[in-house]
Coordinates of C-alpha atoms and ligand atoms in Angstrom, one line a residue:
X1 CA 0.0 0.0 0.0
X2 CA 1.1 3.6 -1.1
X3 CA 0.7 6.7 1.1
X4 CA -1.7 8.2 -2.0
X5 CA -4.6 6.2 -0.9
X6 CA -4.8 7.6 2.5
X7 CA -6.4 10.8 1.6
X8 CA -3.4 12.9 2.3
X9 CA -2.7 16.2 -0.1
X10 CA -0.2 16.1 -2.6
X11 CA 1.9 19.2 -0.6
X12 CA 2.0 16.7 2.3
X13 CA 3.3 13.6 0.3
X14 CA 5.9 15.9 -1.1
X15 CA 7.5 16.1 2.0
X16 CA 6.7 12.6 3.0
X17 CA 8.4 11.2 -0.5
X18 CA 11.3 13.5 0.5
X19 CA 11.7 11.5 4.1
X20 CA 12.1 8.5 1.7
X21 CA 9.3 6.7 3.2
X22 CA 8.2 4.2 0.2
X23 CA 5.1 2.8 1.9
X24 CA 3.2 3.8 5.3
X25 CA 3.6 2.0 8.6
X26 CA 0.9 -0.6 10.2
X27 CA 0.1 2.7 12.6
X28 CA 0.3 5.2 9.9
X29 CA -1.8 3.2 7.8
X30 CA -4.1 2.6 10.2
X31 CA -4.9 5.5 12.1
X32 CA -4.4 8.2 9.2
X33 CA -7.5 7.7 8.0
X34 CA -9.6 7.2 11.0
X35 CA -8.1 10.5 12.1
X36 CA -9.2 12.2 8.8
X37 CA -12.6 11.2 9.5
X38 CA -12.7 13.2 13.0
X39 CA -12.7 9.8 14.8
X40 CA -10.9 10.1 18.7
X41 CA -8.3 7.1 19.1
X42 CA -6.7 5.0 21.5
X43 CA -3.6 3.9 20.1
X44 CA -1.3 1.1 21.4
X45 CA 2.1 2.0 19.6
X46 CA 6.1 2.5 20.7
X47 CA 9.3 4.5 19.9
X48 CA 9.8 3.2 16.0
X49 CA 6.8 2.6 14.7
X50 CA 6.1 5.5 13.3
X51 CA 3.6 7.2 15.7
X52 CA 4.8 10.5 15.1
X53 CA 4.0 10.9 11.2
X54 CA 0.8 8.3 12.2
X55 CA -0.7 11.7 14.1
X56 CA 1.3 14.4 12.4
X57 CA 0.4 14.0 9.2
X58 CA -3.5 13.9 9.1
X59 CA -3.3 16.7 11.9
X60 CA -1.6 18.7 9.3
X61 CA -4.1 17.9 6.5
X62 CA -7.0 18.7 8.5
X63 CA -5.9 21.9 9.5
X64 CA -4.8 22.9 5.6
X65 CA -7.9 21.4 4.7
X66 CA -10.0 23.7 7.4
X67 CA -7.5 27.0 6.9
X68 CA -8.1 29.7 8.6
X69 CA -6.6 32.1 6.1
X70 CA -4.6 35.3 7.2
X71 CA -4.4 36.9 10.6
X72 CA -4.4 36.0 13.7
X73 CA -4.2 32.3 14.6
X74 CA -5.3 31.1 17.5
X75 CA -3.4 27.1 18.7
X76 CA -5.9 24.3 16.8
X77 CA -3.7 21.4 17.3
X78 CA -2.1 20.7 21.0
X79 CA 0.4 17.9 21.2
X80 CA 1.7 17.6 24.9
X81 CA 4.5 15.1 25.2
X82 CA 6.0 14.1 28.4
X83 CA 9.5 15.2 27.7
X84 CA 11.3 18.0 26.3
X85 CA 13.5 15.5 24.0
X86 CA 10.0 14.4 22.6
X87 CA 8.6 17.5 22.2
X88 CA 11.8 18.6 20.0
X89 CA 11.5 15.5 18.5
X90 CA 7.5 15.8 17.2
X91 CA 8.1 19.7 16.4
X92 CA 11.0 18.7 13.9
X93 CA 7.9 16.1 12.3
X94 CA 5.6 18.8 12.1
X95 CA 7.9 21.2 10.5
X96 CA 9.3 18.4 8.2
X97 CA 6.1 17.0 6.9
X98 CA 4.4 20.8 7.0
X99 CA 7.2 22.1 5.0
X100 CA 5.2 23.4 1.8
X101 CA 2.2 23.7 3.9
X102 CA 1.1 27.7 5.1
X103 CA 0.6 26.5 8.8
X104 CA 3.0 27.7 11.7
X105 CA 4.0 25.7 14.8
X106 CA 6.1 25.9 18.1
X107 CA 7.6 23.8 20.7
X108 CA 7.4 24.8 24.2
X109 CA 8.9 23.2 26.7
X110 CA 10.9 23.6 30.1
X111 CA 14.6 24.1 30.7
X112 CA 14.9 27.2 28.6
X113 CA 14.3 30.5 28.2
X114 CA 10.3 31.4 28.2
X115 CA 10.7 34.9 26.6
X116 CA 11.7 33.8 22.9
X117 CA 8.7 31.1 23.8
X118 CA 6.8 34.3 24.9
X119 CA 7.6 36.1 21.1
X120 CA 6.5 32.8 18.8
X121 CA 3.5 32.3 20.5
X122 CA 2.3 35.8 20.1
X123 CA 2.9 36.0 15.9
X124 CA 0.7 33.2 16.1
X125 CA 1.1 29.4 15.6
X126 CA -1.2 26.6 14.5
X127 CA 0.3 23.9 16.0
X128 CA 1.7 23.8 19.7
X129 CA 4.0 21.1 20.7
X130 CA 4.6 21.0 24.5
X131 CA 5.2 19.8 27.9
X132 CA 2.5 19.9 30.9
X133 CA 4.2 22.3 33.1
X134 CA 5.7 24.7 30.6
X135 CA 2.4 25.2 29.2
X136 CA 0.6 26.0 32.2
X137 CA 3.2 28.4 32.8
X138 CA 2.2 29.9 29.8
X139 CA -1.3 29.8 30.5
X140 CA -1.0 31.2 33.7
X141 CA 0.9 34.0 32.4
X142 CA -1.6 34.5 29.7
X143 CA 0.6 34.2 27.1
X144 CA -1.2 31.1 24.8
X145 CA -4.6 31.0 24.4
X146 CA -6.0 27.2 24.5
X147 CA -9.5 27.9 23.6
X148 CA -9.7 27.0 19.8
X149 CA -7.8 23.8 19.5
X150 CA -9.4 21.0 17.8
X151 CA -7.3 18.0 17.9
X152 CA -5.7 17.2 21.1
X153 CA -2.9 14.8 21.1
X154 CA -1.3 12.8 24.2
X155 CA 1.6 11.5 23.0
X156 CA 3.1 8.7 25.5
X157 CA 0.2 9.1 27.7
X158 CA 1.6 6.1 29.9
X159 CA 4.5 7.9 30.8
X160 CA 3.3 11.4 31.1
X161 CA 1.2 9.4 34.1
X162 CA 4.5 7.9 35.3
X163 CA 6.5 11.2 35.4
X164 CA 2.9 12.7 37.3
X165 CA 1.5 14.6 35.1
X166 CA -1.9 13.7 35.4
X167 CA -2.5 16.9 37.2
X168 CA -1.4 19.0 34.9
X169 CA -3.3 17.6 32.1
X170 CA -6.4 17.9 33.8
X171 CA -5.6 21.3 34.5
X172 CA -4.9 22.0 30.7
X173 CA -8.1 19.9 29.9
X174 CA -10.0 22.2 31.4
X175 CA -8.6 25.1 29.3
X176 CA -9.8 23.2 25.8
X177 CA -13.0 23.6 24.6
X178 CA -15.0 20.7 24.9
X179 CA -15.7 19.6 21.4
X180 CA -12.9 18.3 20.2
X181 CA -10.6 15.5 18.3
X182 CA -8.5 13.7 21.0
X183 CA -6.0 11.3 19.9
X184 CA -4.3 9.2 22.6
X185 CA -0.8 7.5 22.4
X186 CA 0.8 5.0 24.9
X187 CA 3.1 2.3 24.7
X188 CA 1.3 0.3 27.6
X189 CA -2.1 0.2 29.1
X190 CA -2.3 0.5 32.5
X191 CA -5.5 0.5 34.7
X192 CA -4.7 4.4 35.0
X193 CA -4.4 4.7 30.9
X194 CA -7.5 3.3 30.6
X195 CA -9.3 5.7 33.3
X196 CA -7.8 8.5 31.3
X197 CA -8.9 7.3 28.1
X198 CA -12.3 6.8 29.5
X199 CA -12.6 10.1 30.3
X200 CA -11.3 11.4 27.9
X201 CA -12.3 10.1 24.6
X202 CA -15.5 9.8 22.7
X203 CA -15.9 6.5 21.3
X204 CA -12.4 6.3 20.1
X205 CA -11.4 3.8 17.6
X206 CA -9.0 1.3 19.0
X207 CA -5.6 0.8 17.3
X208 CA -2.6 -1.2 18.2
X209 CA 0.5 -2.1 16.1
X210 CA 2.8 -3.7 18.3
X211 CA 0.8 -6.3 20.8
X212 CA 0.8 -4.7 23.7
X213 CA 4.0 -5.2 25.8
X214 CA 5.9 -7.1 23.5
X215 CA 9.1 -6.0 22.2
X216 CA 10.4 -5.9 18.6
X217 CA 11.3 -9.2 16.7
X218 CA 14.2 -7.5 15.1
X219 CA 15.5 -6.7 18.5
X220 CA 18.2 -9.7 19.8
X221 CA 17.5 -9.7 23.5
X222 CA 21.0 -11.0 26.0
X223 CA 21.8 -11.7 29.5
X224 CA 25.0 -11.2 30.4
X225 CA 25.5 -12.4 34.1
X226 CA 27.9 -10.2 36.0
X227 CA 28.6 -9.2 39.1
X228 CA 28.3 -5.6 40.0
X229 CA 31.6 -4.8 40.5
X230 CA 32.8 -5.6 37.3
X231 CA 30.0 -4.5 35.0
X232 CA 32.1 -1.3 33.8
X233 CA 35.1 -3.2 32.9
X234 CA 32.8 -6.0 31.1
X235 CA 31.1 -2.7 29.3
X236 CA 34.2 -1.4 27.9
X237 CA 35.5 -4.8 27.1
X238 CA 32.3 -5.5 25.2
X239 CA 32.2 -2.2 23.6
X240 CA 36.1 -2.1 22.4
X241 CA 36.3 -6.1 21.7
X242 CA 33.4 -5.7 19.5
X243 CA 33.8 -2.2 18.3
X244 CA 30.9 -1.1 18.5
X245 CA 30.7 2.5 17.0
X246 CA 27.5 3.8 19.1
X247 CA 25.8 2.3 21.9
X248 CA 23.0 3.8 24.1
X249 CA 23.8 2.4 27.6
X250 CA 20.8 3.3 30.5
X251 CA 21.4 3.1 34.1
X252 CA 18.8 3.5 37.0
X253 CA 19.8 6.8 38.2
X254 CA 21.4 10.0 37.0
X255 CA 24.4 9.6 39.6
X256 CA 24.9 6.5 38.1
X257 CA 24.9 7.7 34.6
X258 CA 27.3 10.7 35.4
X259 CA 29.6 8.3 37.5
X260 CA 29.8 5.5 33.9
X261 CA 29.9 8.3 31.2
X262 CA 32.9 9.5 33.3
X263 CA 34.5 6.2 33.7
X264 CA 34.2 5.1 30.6
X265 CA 36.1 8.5 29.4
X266 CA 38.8 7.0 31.6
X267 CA 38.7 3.8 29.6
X268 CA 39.2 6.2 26.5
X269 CA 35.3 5.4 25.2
X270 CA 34.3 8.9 24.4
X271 CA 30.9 9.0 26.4
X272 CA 28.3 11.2 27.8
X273 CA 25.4 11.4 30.5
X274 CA 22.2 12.3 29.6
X275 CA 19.6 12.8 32.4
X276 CA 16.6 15.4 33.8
X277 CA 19.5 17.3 36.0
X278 CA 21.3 18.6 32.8
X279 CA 20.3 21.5 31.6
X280 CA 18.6 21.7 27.8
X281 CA 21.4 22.8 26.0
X282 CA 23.9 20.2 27.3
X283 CA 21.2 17.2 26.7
X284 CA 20.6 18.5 23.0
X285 CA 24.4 18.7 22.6
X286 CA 24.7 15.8 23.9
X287 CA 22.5 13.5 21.7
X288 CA 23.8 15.9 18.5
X289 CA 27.4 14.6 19.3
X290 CA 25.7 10.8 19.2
X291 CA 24.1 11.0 16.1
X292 CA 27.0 12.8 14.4
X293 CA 29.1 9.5 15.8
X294 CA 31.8 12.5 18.2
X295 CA 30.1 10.4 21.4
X296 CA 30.5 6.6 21.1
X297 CA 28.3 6.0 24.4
X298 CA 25.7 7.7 25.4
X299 CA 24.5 7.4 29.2
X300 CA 20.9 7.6 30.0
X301 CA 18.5 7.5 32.5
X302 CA 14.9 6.3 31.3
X303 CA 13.2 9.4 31.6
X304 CA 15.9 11.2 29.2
X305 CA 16.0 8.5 26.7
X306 CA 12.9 8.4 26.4
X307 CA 11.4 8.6 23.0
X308 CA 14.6 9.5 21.4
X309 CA 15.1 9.2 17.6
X310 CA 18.4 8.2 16.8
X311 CA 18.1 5.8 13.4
X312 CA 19.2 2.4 13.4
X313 CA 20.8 2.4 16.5
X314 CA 22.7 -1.0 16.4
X315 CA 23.1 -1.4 20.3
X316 CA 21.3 -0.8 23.6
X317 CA 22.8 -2.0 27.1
X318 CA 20.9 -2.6 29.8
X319 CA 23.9 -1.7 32.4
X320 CA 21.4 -2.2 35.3
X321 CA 18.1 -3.3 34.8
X322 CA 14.7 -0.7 35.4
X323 CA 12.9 -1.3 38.0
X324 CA 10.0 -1.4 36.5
X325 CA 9.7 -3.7 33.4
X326 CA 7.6 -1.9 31.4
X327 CA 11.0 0.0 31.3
X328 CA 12.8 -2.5 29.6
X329 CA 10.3 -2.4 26.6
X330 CA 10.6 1.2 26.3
X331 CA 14.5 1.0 26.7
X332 CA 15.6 -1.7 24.1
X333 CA 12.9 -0.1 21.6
X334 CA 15.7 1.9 21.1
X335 CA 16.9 0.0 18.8
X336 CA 15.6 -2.7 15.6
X337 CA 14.1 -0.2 14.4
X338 CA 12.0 0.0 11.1
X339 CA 13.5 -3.5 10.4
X340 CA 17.0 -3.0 11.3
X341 CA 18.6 -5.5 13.4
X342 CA 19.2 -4.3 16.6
X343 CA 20.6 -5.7 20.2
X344 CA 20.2 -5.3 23.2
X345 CA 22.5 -6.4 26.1
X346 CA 21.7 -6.2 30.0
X347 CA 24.3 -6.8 32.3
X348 CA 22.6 -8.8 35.0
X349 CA 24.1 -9.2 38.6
X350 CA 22.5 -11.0 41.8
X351 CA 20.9 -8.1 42.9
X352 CA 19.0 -7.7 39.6
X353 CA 17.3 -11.5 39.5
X354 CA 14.2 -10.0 40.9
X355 CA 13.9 -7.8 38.2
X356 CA 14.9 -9.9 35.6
X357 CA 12.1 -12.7 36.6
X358 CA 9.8 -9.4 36.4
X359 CA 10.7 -8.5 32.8
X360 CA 10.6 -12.3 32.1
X361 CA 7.1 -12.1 33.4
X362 CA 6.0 -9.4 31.7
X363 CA 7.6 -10.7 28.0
X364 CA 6.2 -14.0 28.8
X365 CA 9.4 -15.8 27.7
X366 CA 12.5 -16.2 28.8
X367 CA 15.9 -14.6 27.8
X368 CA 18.8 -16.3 26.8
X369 CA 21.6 -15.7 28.8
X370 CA 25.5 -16.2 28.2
X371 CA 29.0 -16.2 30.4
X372 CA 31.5 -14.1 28.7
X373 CA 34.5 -16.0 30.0
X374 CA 37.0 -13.7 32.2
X375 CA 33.5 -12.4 33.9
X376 CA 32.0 -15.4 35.3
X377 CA 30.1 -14.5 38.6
X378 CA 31.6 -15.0 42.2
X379 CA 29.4 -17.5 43.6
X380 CA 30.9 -15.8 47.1
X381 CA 29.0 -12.8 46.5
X382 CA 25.4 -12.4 48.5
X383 CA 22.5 -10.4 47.0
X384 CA 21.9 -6.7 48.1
X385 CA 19.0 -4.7 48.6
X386 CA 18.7 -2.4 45.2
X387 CA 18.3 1.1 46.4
X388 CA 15.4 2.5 44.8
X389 CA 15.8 5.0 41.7
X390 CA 12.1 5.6 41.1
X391 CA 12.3 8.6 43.3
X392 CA 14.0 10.8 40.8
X393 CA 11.6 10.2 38.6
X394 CA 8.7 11.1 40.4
X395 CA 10.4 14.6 41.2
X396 CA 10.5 15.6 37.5
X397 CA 6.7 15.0 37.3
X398 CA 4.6 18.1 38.5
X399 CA 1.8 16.7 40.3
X400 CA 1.6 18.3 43.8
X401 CA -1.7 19.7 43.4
X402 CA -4.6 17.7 45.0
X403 CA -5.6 15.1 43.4
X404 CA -8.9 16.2 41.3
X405 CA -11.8 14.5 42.8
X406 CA -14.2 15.8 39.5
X407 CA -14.6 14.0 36.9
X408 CA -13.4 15.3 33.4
X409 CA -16.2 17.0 31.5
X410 CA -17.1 14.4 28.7
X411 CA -17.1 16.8 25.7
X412 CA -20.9 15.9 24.2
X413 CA -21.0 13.5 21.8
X414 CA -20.8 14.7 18.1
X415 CA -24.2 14.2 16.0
X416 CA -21.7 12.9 13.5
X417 CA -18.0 13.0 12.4
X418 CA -16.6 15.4 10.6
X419 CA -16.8 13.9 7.1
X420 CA -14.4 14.9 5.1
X421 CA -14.9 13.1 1.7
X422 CA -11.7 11.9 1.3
X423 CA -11.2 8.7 -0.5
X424 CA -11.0 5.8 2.3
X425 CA -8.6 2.9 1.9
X426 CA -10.4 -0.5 1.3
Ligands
LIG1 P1 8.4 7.3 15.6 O1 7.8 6.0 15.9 O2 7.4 8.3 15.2 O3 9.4 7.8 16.6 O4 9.3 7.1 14.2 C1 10.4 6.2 14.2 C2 11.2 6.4 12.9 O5 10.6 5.9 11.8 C3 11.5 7.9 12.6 O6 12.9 8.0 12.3 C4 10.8 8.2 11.3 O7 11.5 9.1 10.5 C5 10.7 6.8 10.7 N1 9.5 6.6 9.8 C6 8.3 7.1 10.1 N2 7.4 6.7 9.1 C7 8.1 6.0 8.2 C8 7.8 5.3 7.0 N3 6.5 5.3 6.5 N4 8.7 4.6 6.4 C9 10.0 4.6 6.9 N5 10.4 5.2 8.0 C10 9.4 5.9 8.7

């Protein structure tokens, strides 16, 4: 199947051709046209499928398609995202695919300046990407005006809930007009996803690409048993024996990150740390470096790596495992991506078994598991305690407020969807 048949202009396939993209993506070609048709959806779908276009592009042709000419143009499409990384990362898409189209957009997000955010906003923008709190700083200050969007999108719902922003989407919920398209994103469905769906959308079509916590077949999944002492010096050894040119390597806390990046700088692996205590401008730099191939290993917590876009990332190491497995999914989706072979390494010591057997659960299989010999595990060595790294996550989230005892306004149901007489694939 082509991209022509799924009603999209020909100013918007311009720019798609351009990307190189031969054929659409099981998301793409799924919810494009659902979305054209004014339909609200639920979608199940990861890092790497191709979300981003799956959203951006119909967004884009529905607001070419309903333009509101010159002057002054008030925000009709609202994606919120739960990270700054993302939100860079889906205002790039816009642009890209929007390229010949006459619509403006923005990106607002935390970390930086809100004065140039401040100018942008005022010229006028059709399209608002942005984080929870950043926008509601906005809003508070009176500076965006929320009132005429039409499509919301929640992009990575499941972890904008994890990082605690549930408050502050309510709180921007309530600044939308009712009537409205809402399009929902999230990699896993938890019992809180599923409230916030329910609230939120109106009869939304259901769409899922990847069954739901699985992880991708291109994606070689190994256990390296370690112990903890030695996992740096099995890292490096990995990393130079097999020279591997860029590897994304996550650890559980952003201590931990800064403490590897700059040990593996000792080993003479040019590395950095990515994480939610560095500022904007060092992260961006940061992942730049990566991609360009200046910064062989890249150090990451979950929160910062999540959603990043770095193509055909060959490697992803697991240097301690998440504690929460849904974590591991999100991490080594990283890599395999758009059929590329990808692997993903985790460097397993006693403490970590727990943890393992939880991600083993969750997969529903085991993984196979190998000795590299020099790095066999001291059978002397007892099991610790892991100390908990959850709790810097739950600091980056916002949600101090009391919780919101109301329900979310259901927006009244539409007599009938906006039809919008594009051809419909088969
Ligand atoms: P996403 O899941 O939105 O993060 O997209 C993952 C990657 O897939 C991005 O690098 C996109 O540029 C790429 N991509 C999106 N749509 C297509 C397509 N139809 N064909 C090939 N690559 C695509």
């Amino acid at each position: 199947m082509s991209f022509d048949n799924l009603g999209l202009s020909a100013d918007i396939l311009r720019a798609v051709i351009e990307q190189g993209y031969s054929e659409p993506t099981p998301i793409q070609r799924q919810a494009i046209p659902v979305v054209l048709n004014g339909q609200d959806i639920l979608a199940g779908a990861q890092t790497g499928t191709g979300k981003t276009a799956g959203f951006t592009l119909p967004l884009l042709e529905i607001l070419h398609e309903h333009s509101q000419g010159k002057g002054h143009r008030p925000v009709r499409a609202l994606v919120l995202t739960p990270t700054r990384e993302l939100a860079a990362q889906v205002g790039e898409s816009v642009e890209t695919y929007g390229k010949y189209l006459p619509l403006r957009s923005t990106v607002v997000f935390g970390g930086v300046k809100i004065n140039p955010q401040i100018t942008k906003l005022r010229h006028g923008v059709d399209i608002l990407v942005a984080t929870p709190g950043r926008l509601l700083d906005h809003a508070q200050q009176g500076t965006v005006n929320l009132s005429h969007v039409e499509i919301l999108v929640l992009d990575e719902a499941d972890r904008m809930l994890d990082m605690g922003f549930i408050h502050d989407i309510r709180r921007i919920l309530k600044l939308l007009p009712r009537e409205r398209q809402n399009l929902l994103f999230s990699a896993t469905y938890s019992k809180k996803i599923k409230q916030l769906a329910n609230d939120l959308l109106n009869e939304p079509e259901m769409i899922e690409v990847a069954r739901r916590n699985t992880t991708a077949e291109t994606v070689a999944q190994i256990v390296y048993p370690v112990d903890k002492g030695r996992k740096r010096e099995l890292l490096s050894h990995m990393i130079g024996s097999q020279n591997w040119r860029q590897v994304l390597v996550f650890t559980r806390t952003k201590h931990g990150a800064n403490r590897l990046a700059k040990q593996l700088e000792k080993d003479g692996l040019r590395a950095a740390a990515i994480h939610g205590n560095k500022s904007q401008g060092a992260r961006t730099r940061a992942l730049a470096d990566f991609k360009k191939g200046e910064i062989r290993v890249l150090v990451a917590t979950d929160i910062a790596a999540r959603g990043l876009d770095i193509d055909q990332l060959p490697h992803v190491v697991n240097f301690e495992l998440p504690n929460v497995a849904e974590d591991y999914i999100h991490r080594i989706g990283r890599t395999g991506r758009a059929g590329n072979e990808g692997e993903a390494a985790s460097l397993v010591c006693i403490d970590e078994l727990g943890l393992l057997k939880d991600i083993e659960r969750l997969l529903k299989r085991k993984i196979s598991q190998e000795i590299i010999p020099g790095y066999e595990v001291d059978s002397s060595i007892k099991a610790e305690p892991i100390k908990n790294g959850r709790n810097s996550r739950q600091q980056q989230g916002r949600g101090s407020q009391p919780a919101n005892k109301k329900r979310e306004h259901k927006r009244p149901r539409r007599a009938s969807n906006r039809r919008r007489g594009k051809p419909q694939p088969g």
